Short mmCIF file of C-alpha atoms and ligand atoms in Angstrom, two decimals:
data_model
loop_
_atom_site.label_atom_id
_atom_site.label_comp_id
_atom_site.label_asym_id
_atom_site.label_seq_id
_atom_site.Cartn_x
_atom_site.Cartn_y
_atom_site.Cartn_z
CA MET A 1402 -21.62 19.78 2.85
CA MET A 1403 -20.68 16.22 1.58
CA LEU A 1404 -20.85 12.83 2.54
CA ALA A 1405 -17.77 10.91 3.81
CA LEU A 1406 -16.44 8.05 5.73
CA GLU A 1407 -14.71 9.31 9.07
CA MET A 1408 -12.66 7.62 11.44
CA TYR A 1409 -12.57 8.70 14.64
CA ARG A 1410 -10.30 8.29 17.82
CA SER A 1411 -11.45 5.26 20.20
CA LEU A 1412 -9.01 3.56 21.98
CA PRO A 1413 -11.25 0.87 23.90
CA ARG A 1414 -12.44 0.31 20.22
CA HIS A 1415 -8.89 0.20 19.02
CA VAL A 1416 -8.09 -2.63 21.58
CA ALA A 1417 -11.45 -4.57 20.80
CA GLY A 1418 -10.49 -4.36 17.18
CA LYS A 1419 -7.16 -5.60 18.06
CA ALA A 1420 -8.66 -8.39 19.91
CA ILE A 1421 -11.09 -10.01 17.16
CA GLY A 1422 -11.03 -7.56 13.87
CA GLY A 1423 -8.24 -9.47 12.30
CA ARG A 1424 -9.57 -12.82 12.73
CA VAL A 1425 -12.89 -12.75 12.25
CA PRO A 1426 -14.20 -11.56 9.19
CA GLY A 1427 -17.55 -9.36 9.28
CA LEU A 1428 -16.40 -8.22 12.81
CA LEU A 1429 -13.63 -5.97 10.94
CA SER A 1430 -16.43 -3.94 9.92
CA GLY A 1431 -19.06 -4.25 12.77
CA TYR A 1432 -19.26 -2.63 15.99
CA ALA A 1433 -15.69 -2.47 16.64
CA ALA A 1434 -14.54 -0.78 13.86
CA PRO A 1435 -13.82 3.48 14.38
CA LEU A 1436 -15.53 4.40 10.86
CA ARG A 1437 -18.96 6.23 10.74
CA LEU A 1438 -20.68 7.42 7.60
CA MET A 1439 -21.07 11.30 8.24
CA THR A 1440 -22.26 14.87 6.49
CA ILE A 1441 -19.82 16.82 7.12
CA ASP A 1442 -17.94 20.30 5.72
CA GLU A 1443 -15.98 19.83 2.61
CA PRO A 1444 -12.53 20.45 3.17
CA ALA A 1445 -11.04 23.71 2.28
CA ILE A 1446 -7.40 25.02 2.60
CA ASP A 1447 -7.12 28.38 1.79
CA ARG A 1448 -3.32 28.68 0.30
CA PRO A 1449 -1.58 28.91 -2.83
CA GLY A 1450 -1.21 25.49 -4.55
CA TRP A 1451 -4.53 23.88 -3.03
CA ALA A 1452 -7.42 22.72 -5.14
CA ARG A 1453 -10.40 20.90 -4.45
CA LEU A 1454 -11.09 17.54 -6.06
CA ARG A 1455 -13.93 15.06 -6.92
CA THR A 1456 -13.06 11.41 -5.85
CA ARG A 1457 -13.76 9.14 -8.53
CA LEU A 1458 -12.47 6.13 -7.16
CA SER A 1459 -10.59 5.75 -3.92
CA GLY A 1460 -8.83 2.18 -3.00
CA ILE A 1461 -8.91 0.31 0.45
CA CYS A 1462 -5.43 -0.40 1.05
CA GLY A 1463 -3.98 -3.09 3.71
CA SER A 1464 -2.80 -0.20 6.03
CA ASP A 1465 -6.59 1.12 5.88
CA LEU A 1466 -7.75 -2.30 7.02
CA GLY A 1467 -5.21 -2.59 9.67
CA ALA A 1468 -5.97 0.66 11.25
CA LEU A 1469 -9.68 -0.38 11.27
CA SER A 1470 -9.01 -3.56 13.00
CA GLY A 1471 -6.53 -2.24 15.43
CA ARG A 1472 -3.57 -4.17 14.14
CA THR A 1473 -1.60 -1.09 13.55
CA SER A 1474 0.91 -0.11 15.92
CA LEU A 1475 0.39 3.13 18.07
CA TYR A 1476 3.44 4.08 16.89
CA PHE A 1477 1.41 5.57 13.95
CA SER A 1478 -0.67 7.32 16.38
CA GLY A 1479 1.48 10.21 16.78
CA VAL A 1480 1.74 10.99 12.80
CA VAL A 1481 -2.09 11.24 12.14
CA SER A 1482 -5.03 13.67 13.42
CA MET A 1483 -8.41 12.39 13.78
CA PRO A 1484 -10.97 12.53 13.04
CA PHE A 1485 -9.86 11.68 9.09
CA VAL A 1486 -11.45 10.65 6.21
CA PRO A 1487 -9.21 7.62 4.92
CA GLY A 1488 -8.38 7.08 1.25
CA HIS A 1489 -4.87 7.92 0.14
CA GLU A 1490 -5.27 5.57 -3.18
CA VAL A 1491 -7.26 8.23 -5.38
CA VAL A 1492 -8.25 9.01 -8.68
CA ALA A 1493 -10.14 12.23 -8.77
CA GLU A 1494 -11.05 15.53 -10.73
CA LEU A 1495 -10.30 19.05 -10.12
CA LEU A 1496 -13.22 21.00 -9.12
CA ASP A 1497 -10.44 24.05 -9.17
CA ASP A 1498 -8.02 25.39 -11.32
CA CYS A 1499 -4.94 24.45 -9.74
CA GLU A 1500 -1.89 26.61 -11.03
CA ASP A 1501 -1.20 24.99 -14.53
CA LEU A 1502 -4.03 22.20 -14.31
CA PRO A 1503 -7.54 23.33 -15.31
CA ALA A 1504 -10.37 22.37 -13.32
CA GLY A 1505 -11.97 18.89 -14.64
CA ALA A 1506 -8.38 17.59 -14.71
CA ARG A 1507 -8.69 13.76 -13.79
CA VAL A 1508 -5.48 13.41 -11.74
CA VAL A 1509 -4.20 10.87 -9.39
CA ILE A 1510 -2.59 11.70 -5.77
CA ASP A 1511 0.76 11.21 -4.37
CA PRO A 1512 -0.46 11.41 -1.00
CA VAL A 1513 2.70 11.76 1.27
CA LEU A 1514 2.19 15.39 2.83
CA THR A 1515 5.54 16.86 2.28
CA CYS A 1516 7.33 20.31 3.04
CA ALA A 1517 5.93 21.44 -0.13
CA ALA A 1518 2.09 20.78 0.79
CA ARG A 1519 3.05 21.93 4.36
CA GLY A 1520 4.32 25.26 3.27
CA VAL A 1521 7.37 24.97 5.30
CA ASP A 1522 11.14 25.09 4.10
CA PRO A 1523 11.79 21.83 2.58
CA CYS A 1524 13.79 19.23 4.74
CA GLU A 1525 16.77 17.49 3.85
CA ASP A 1526 14.75 14.60 2.34
CA CYS A 1527 12.56 16.59 0.40
CA VAL A 1528 15.49 18.78 -1.02
CA THR A 1529 16.86 15.62 -2.58
CA GLY A 1530 13.37 14.25 -3.46
CA ALA A 1531 13.32 11.49 -1.12
CA THR A 1532 9.87 12.97 -0.55
CA ASN A 1533 8.41 9.83 1.25
CA ARG A 1534 10.99 10.46 4.08
CA CYS A 1535 9.73 13.84 4.98
CA SER A 1536 10.50 14.88 8.85
CA ARG A 1537 7.97 17.45 9.08
CA ILE A 1538 4.58 15.39 8.53
CA THR A 1539 3.38 16.83 11.89
CA VAL A 1540 3.89 20.74 11.42
CA GLY A 1541 3.33 23.68 9.03
CA GLY A 1542 0.23 24.85 7.67
CA LEU A 1543 -1.86 21.53 8.22
CA ALA A 1544 -2.77 19.05 10.92
CA PRO A 1545 -0.36 16.37 11.78
CA GLY A 1546 -0.51 13.51 8.96
CA LEU A 1547 1.93 11.16 7.16
CA GLN A 1548 -0.60 11.16 4.19
CA THR A 1549 -3.49 12.61 2.67
CA GLY A 1550 -6.09 9.73 4.21
CA PHE A 1551 -4.52 10.20 7.56
CA CYS A 1552 -5.09 14.03 8.25
CA ALA A 1553 -7.65 15.98 9.67
CA ASP A 1554 -7.67 18.95 7.40
CA THR A 1555 -7.20 17.45 3.71
CA GLY A 1556 -9.85 15.11 3.50
CA GLY A 1557 -9.34 11.51 1.98
CA GLY A 1558 -10.67 9.39 -0.97
CA TRP A 1559 -13.46 7.90 1.07
CA GLY A 1560 -15.43 11.33 0.87
CA GLU A 1561 -17.08 13.05 -2.32
CA VAL A 1562 -14.62 15.87 -1.70
CA LEU A 1563 -11.02 16.04 -0.90
CA THR A 1564 -8.30 18.52 -0.91
CA ALA A 1565 -4.59 18.22 -2.25
CA HIS A 1566 -1.38 20.37 -3.14
CA ARG A 1567 -0.18 20.82 -6.67
CA SER A 1568 2.97 18.74 -5.74
CA GLN A 1569 0.73 15.70 -5.18
CA LEU A 1570 -0.80 15.57 -8.33
CA HIS A 1571 -0.24 13.75 -11.61
CA VAL A 1572 -2.41 13.88 -14.51
CA VAL A 1573 -3.86 10.45 -15.51
CA PRO A 1574 -3.37 10.09 -19.55
CA GLU A 1575 -6.19 9.87 -21.73
CA GLY A 1576 -7.26 6.21 -22.32
CA TYR A 1577 -6.65 5.10 -18.83
CA SER A 1578 -9.77 3.88 -17.20
CA ASP A 1579 -10.63 5.00 -13.44
CA GLU A 1580 -9.72 1.41 -12.23
CA GLN A 1581 -6.25 1.49 -14.01
CA ALA A 1582 -5.52 4.79 -12.32
CA VAL A 1583 -6.69 3.63 -8.85
CA LEU A 1584 -3.74 1.26 -9.14
CA THR A 1585 -1.22 4.18 -9.75
CA GLU A 1586 -0.54 4.87 -6.13
CA PRO A 1587 -0.10 1.21 -4.99
CA MET A 1588 2.05 0.67 -8.37
CA ALA A 1589 4.04 3.52 -7.33
CA CYS A 1590 4.94 2.25 -3.72
CA ALA A 1591 5.64 -1.49 -5.75
CA VAL A 1592 8.02 0.60 -7.97
CA HIS A 1593 9.84 1.96 -4.85
CA THR A 1594 9.92 -1.68 -3.13
CA ALA A 1595 11.80 -2.91 -6.44
CA LEU A 1596 14.32 -0.33 -6.37
CA ARG A 1597 14.88 -0.79 -2.11
CA ALA A 1598 15.21 -4.29 -3.07
CA GLY A 1599 18.60 -3.64 -4.56
CA VAL A 1600 18.24 -6.67 -6.48
CA ALA A 1601 21.79 -7.57 -8.87
CA ASP A 1602 21.49 -9.52 -12.33
CA ASN A 1603 20.21 -12.80 -12.06
CA ASP A 1604 19.50 -12.70 -8.11
CA ARG A 1605 16.98 -15.03 -7.11
CA VAL A 1606 13.95 -13.30 -5.45
CA LEU A 1607 11.03 -14.44 -3.72
CA VAL A 1608 8.01 -12.27 -3.31
CA SER A 1609 5.71 -13.43 0.17
CA GLY A 1610 2.45 -12.54 -0.50
CA ALA A 1611 0.20 -12.34 -3.64
CA GLY A 1612 -2.26 -9.47 -2.57
CA SER A 1613 -2.07 -6.34 -5.04
CA VAL A 1614 1.28 -5.14 -3.02
CA GLY A 1615 2.92 -8.40 -4.07
CA LEU A 1616 1.28 -8.61 -7.53
CA LEU A 1617 2.48 -5.08 -8.42
CA THR A 1618 5.97 -5.67 -6.57
CA THR A 1619 6.12 -8.79 -8.77
CA LEU A 1620 5.47 -6.46 -11.89
CA ALA A 1621 7.99 -3.84 -10.63
CA LEU A 1622 10.83 -6.36 -10.17
CA ARG A 1623 10.65 -8.05 -13.44
CA SER A 1624 10.39 -4.68 -15.63
CA LEU A 1625 12.67 -2.79 -13.36
CA THR A 1626 15.74 -4.83 -12.07
CA GLY A 1627 17.50 -7.71 -13.36
CA ALA A 1628 16.11 -10.24 -11.18
CA GLY A 1629 16.72 -13.86 -12.35
CA GLU A 1630 13.97 -16.31 -10.81
CA ILE A 1631 11.02 -14.69 -8.97
CA THR A 1632 9.42 -16.97 -6.81
CA VAL A 1633 5.86 -15.84 -5.39
CA VAL A 1634 3.98 -17.05 -2.38
CA ALA A 1635 0.12 -16.90 -3.07
CA LYS A 1636 -2.58 -18.75 -1.33
CA HIS A 1637 -5.52 -18.52 -3.86
CA GLY A 1638 -5.73 -19.91 -7.58
CA HIS A 1639 -6.60 -16.93 -9.36
CA GLN A 1640 -3.32 -15.00 -7.61
CA ARG A 1641 -1.43 -17.77 -8.84
CA GLU A 1642 -2.31 -16.81 -12.75
CA LEU A 1643 -2.07 -13.14 -12.11
CA ALA A 1644 1.65 -13.43 -10.68
CA LEU A 1645 2.33 -15.63 -13.73
CA GLN A 1646 1.39 -12.90 -16.02
CA LEU A 1647 3.03 -10.55 -14.37
CA GLY A 1648 6.36 -11.96 -14.37
CA ALA A 1649 6.91 -14.67 -11.64
CA THR A 1650 8.70 -17.45 -12.60
CA GLU A 1651 6.94 -19.97 -10.27
CA VAL A 1652 4.35 -19.50 -7.52
CA VAL A 1653 4.53 -21.75 -4.65
CA ALA A 1654 1.63 -22.12 -1.71
CA PRO A 1655 2.67 -20.46 1.57
CA ASP A 1656 3.09 -24.24 3.20
CA GLU A 1657 5.51 -25.42 0.54
CA ALA A 1658 7.73 -22.34 -0.10
CA LEU A 1659 10.55 -23.22 2.20
CA ARG A 1660 10.74 -26.95 0.75
CA ARG A 1661 10.54 -25.61 -2.93
CA LEU A 1662 13.54 -22.51 -2.34
CA ARG A 1663 15.47 -25.46 -0.30
CA ARG A 1664 15.23 -27.41 -3.22
CA VAL A 1665 16.15 -25.20 -5.87
CA THR A 1666 18.54 -23.39 -4.23
CA GLY A 1667 20.53 -26.38 -2.49
CA ALA A 1668 19.84 -25.19 1.05
CA PHE A 1669 19.77 -26.95 4.42
CA GLN A 1670 16.45 -27.12 6.06
CA ILE A 1671 16.22 -26.41 9.92
CA LYS A 1672 13.30 -27.49 11.64
CA PRO A 1673 13.83 -25.84 15.20
CA GLU A 1674 11.69 -26.82 18.70
CA ARG A 1675 7.92 -25.72 18.39
CA SER A 1676 8.61 -22.74 15.98
CA ALA A 1677 8.95 -21.96 12.59
CA ALA A 1678 11.31 -24.09 10.12
CA TYR A 1679 14.15 -21.74 8.13
CA LEU A 1680 16.79 -22.18 5.47
CA LEU A 1681 20.57 -21.82 5.75
CA GLY A 1682 21.26 -20.70 2.26
CA GLY A 1683 18.22 -19.68 0.15
CA VAL A 1684 16.92 -16.63 -2.04
CA ASP A 1685 19.17 -13.32 -2.48
CA VAL A 1686 16.32 -11.14 -1.74
CA ALA A 1687 12.99 -11.45 -0.40
CA VAL A 1688 10.13 -9.09 -0.28
CA ASP A 1689 7.53 -9.16 2.47
CA ALA A 1690 4.46 -8.09 0.77
CA VAL A 1691 2.05 -8.68 3.58
CA GLY A 1692 3.18 -7.64 6.91
CA SER A 1693 1.67 -10.42 8.65
CA LYS A 1694 4.13 -12.58 11.04
CA GLN A 1695 3.95 -15.58 8.84
CA SER A 1696 4.72 -13.82 5.63
CA LEU A 1697 7.84 -11.88 6.97
CA GLU A 1698 8.99 -14.89 8.62
CA THR A 1699 8.85 -16.86 5.20
CA ALA A 1700 10.86 -13.88 4.00
CA LEU A 1701 13.38 -13.94 6.90
CA HIS A 1702 13.84 -17.48 6.86
CA ALA A 1703 14.07 -18.47 3.20
CA THR A 1704 17.02 -15.43 2.82
CA ARG A 1705 20.57 -16.69 2.26
CA ALA A 1706 23.08 -15.46 4.97
CA GLY A 1707 23.85 -11.78 3.92
CA GLY A 1708 20.87 -11.08 1.56
CA ARG A 1709 18.53 -8.48 1.83
CA VAL A 1710 14.66 -8.60 3.26
CA VAL A 1711 12.61 -5.62 2.10
CA LEU A 1712 9.44 -4.76 4.53
CA SER A 1713 6.83 -3.73 1.96
CA GLY A 1714 3.60 -4.48 3.94
CA MET A 1715 3.34 -2.59 7.48
CA PRO A 1716 5.13 -5.34 9.55
CA GLN A 1717 3.55 -6.86 12.38
CA ALA A 1718 6.27 -8.78 15.18
CA ALA A 1719 7.97 -11.40 13.94
CA ASP A 1720 11.47 -13.56 15.18
CA LEU A 1721 13.99 -11.36 13.91
CA SER A 1722 16.31 -14.30 14.88
CA ALA A 1723 17.31 -14.88 10.98
CA ALA A 1724 18.09 -11.20 10.59
CA TRP A 1725 20.91 -11.41 13.49
CA PHE A 1726 22.07 -14.77 12.85
CA ARG A 1727 22.22 -14.71 9.09
CA GLU A 1728 23.26 -11.14 9.27
CA LEU A 1729 20.42 -9.96 6.88
CA GLU A 1730 19.88 -6.30 5.49
CA VAL A 1731 16.45 -5.60 6.42
CA VAL A 1732 15.12 -2.40 4.70
CA GLY A 1733 11.87 -0.56 4.75
CA SER A 1734 9.95 0.60 1.80
CA TYR A 1735 7.25 3.35 2.62
CA SER A 1736 5.23 5.13 -0.32
CA SER A 1737 7.13 6.52 -2.84
CA ALA A 1738 9.47 9.39 -4.08
CA GLN A 1739 8.93 12.20 -5.91
CA ARG A 1740 12.94 11.85 -7.39
CA GLU A 1741 13.58 7.91 -7.10
CA THR A 1742 17.28 6.87 -6.80
CA GLY A 1743 18.05 4.67 -9.32
CA LEU A 1744 15.27 5.84 -12.03
CA ASP A 1745 17.65 8.79 -12.95
CA GLY A 1746 15.56 10.84 -10.86
CA ARG A 1747 11.88 10.42 -12.27
CA SER A 1748 9.22 9.97 -9.89
CA ALA A 1749 7.91 6.77 -8.58
CA PHE A 1750 4.51 7.88 -10.07
CA GLU A 1751 5.68 8.52 -13.55
CA VAL A 1752 6.99 5.38 -14.09
CA ALA A 1753 4.18 3.44 -12.34
CA THR A 1754 1.99 5.17 -15.02
CA GLU A 1755 3.83 3.71 -17.66
CA LEU A 1756 3.96 0.08 -16.17
CA LEU A 1757 0.00 0.27 -15.77
CA ALA A 1758 -0.11 0.67 -19.54
CA GLY A 1759 0.97 -2.78 -19.94
CA ASP A 1760 -1.17 -5.58 -20.86
CA ALA A 1761 -0.83 -7.94 -18.05
CA VAL A 1762 -2.05 -4.83 -15.51
CA SER A 1763 -5.59 -4.66 -17.62
CA SER A 1764 -6.81 -8.21 -16.64
CA LEU A 1765 -5.53 -6.74 -12.76
CA ALA A 1766 -7.89 -3.60 -13.70
CA LYS A 1767 -10.84 -5.56 -14.30
CA THR A 1768 -10.66 -6.94 -11.03
CA VAL A 1769 -10.98 -3.90 -9.23
CA ALA A 1770 -14.66 -3.99 -7.47
CA SER A 1771 -16.42 -0.58 -6.51
CA TYR A 1772 -18.86 -0.03 -4.04
CA PRO A 1773 -20.68 3.41 -3.03
CA LEU A 1774 -19.71 4.77 0.73
CA HIS A 1775 -23.06 3.66 2.26
CA ARG A 1776 -22.15 -0.04 1.80
CA TRP A 1777 -18.56 0.45 3.48
CA ARG A 1778 -19.32 -2.57 5.60
CA GLU A 1779 -19.90 -4.57 2.68
CA ALA A 1780 -16.81 -3.04 0.89
CA LEU A 1781 -14.37 -3.70 3.90
CA ASP A 1782 -15.69 -7.46 4.42
CA HIS A 1783 -14.62 -7.58 0.38
CA ALA A 1784 -11.56 -6.18 0.88
CA HIS A 1785 -10.73 -7.92 4.01
CA GLY A 1786 -11.50 -11.19 1.96
CA ALA A 1787 -10.47 -10.21 -1.60
CA GLY A 1788 -7.77 -12.69 -1.91
CA ARG A 1789 -9.98 -15.20 -1.32
CA LEU A 1790 -12.91 -13.78 -3.33
CA GLY A 1791 -10.54 -13.31 -6.43
CA THR A 1792 -10.24 -9.40 -6.35
CA VAL A 1793 -7.31 -7.66 -6.70
CA LYS A 1794 -8.44 -4.42 -5.03
CA VAL A 1795 -11.73 -2.74 -3.68
CA ALA A 1796 -12.52 0.75 -3.80
CA PHE A 1797 -15.18 3.27 -2.88
CA ASP A 1798 -16.97 5.08 -5.80
CA PRO A 1799 -18.70 8.22 -3.71
CA ARG A 1800 -20.45 9.42 -6.76
CA SER A 1801 -22.50 6.36 -6.83
CA ASN A 1802 -25.54 5.70 -4.95
CA ARG A 1803 -26.09 1.60 -5.93
ZN1 LIG B 1383 10.04 17.38 4.03
#
């Protein structure tokens, strides 16, 4: 038996969460959250290539908060299986030998539950290594689930023990702290986003949002692309400092973003009736690193005609008029691939691990705050207000009883 946080289906709670959870901090972790601390059986998958792991740290992601507050679209209800233990940003140690990896090895998990993990013949995307696009995520030898942390069979990082397949495991190099390692999965997503952005040399880039996604994406854009000026939209003071350290050229507040970009790109600003202002002209590429209506509209409204907008945060409804009128290329960026186009076929995890070795990230890793499972309400409130509270990442440490 083990201790774990479990998310269970409850449509009325989903609706209640939708009405209040996103707006009032505290209520997210209150009665409306469909999460409970349980003593349950350890997950066990008795097939070759699978092993048990003990969680060391597991991050709380914006998509977890979205699911718990009911902001996530019901679109995703078809690719998860309830009840599940959340947690897809995981650093853990192997409890069993797993093929070439010995018990005790410290690893991070690529959470996508691909054809290889499911024990089925590889789909077209898995064959090419675009594993984040796998289309067999509901079939094979596992309950439906797009990732570890959304699947009833595998467990997740918000429990003491989980299971994973060898194809998901990446060894953490010696000398990396757990706090650095727990940033590997979000860093890999940022690497994928930087590649999806299709930045040409000296392109002017906007990153809308400076939470962990926006900050790590800024680092990936600066390290892996020939981006020129990178403007980051940040709400909070400490985000401004971190964004500059990670490669931003300038940082602006949300309400200044359009005015500033109008000036530096020589665009025209249009102020329509009772809706958000927009530019004619603007940046070449924008990344929405939040997924809120406001951050996505900032990205759409600040991009020049024919430019590209990358959806990195899980998006909510927004006005798509600019996408049509300005002929924007709007592209999604979901998770990361085991063989990335544009990285000579290397995995996003491998490149993410290298980027995490840099000095700029060490100050980021120092802000990781961890909680024992039984303080989950505080942890979720902290994650919800992380930007305001000077934290980049909040994580659970299921080994702790503090
Ligand atoms: Zn597949």
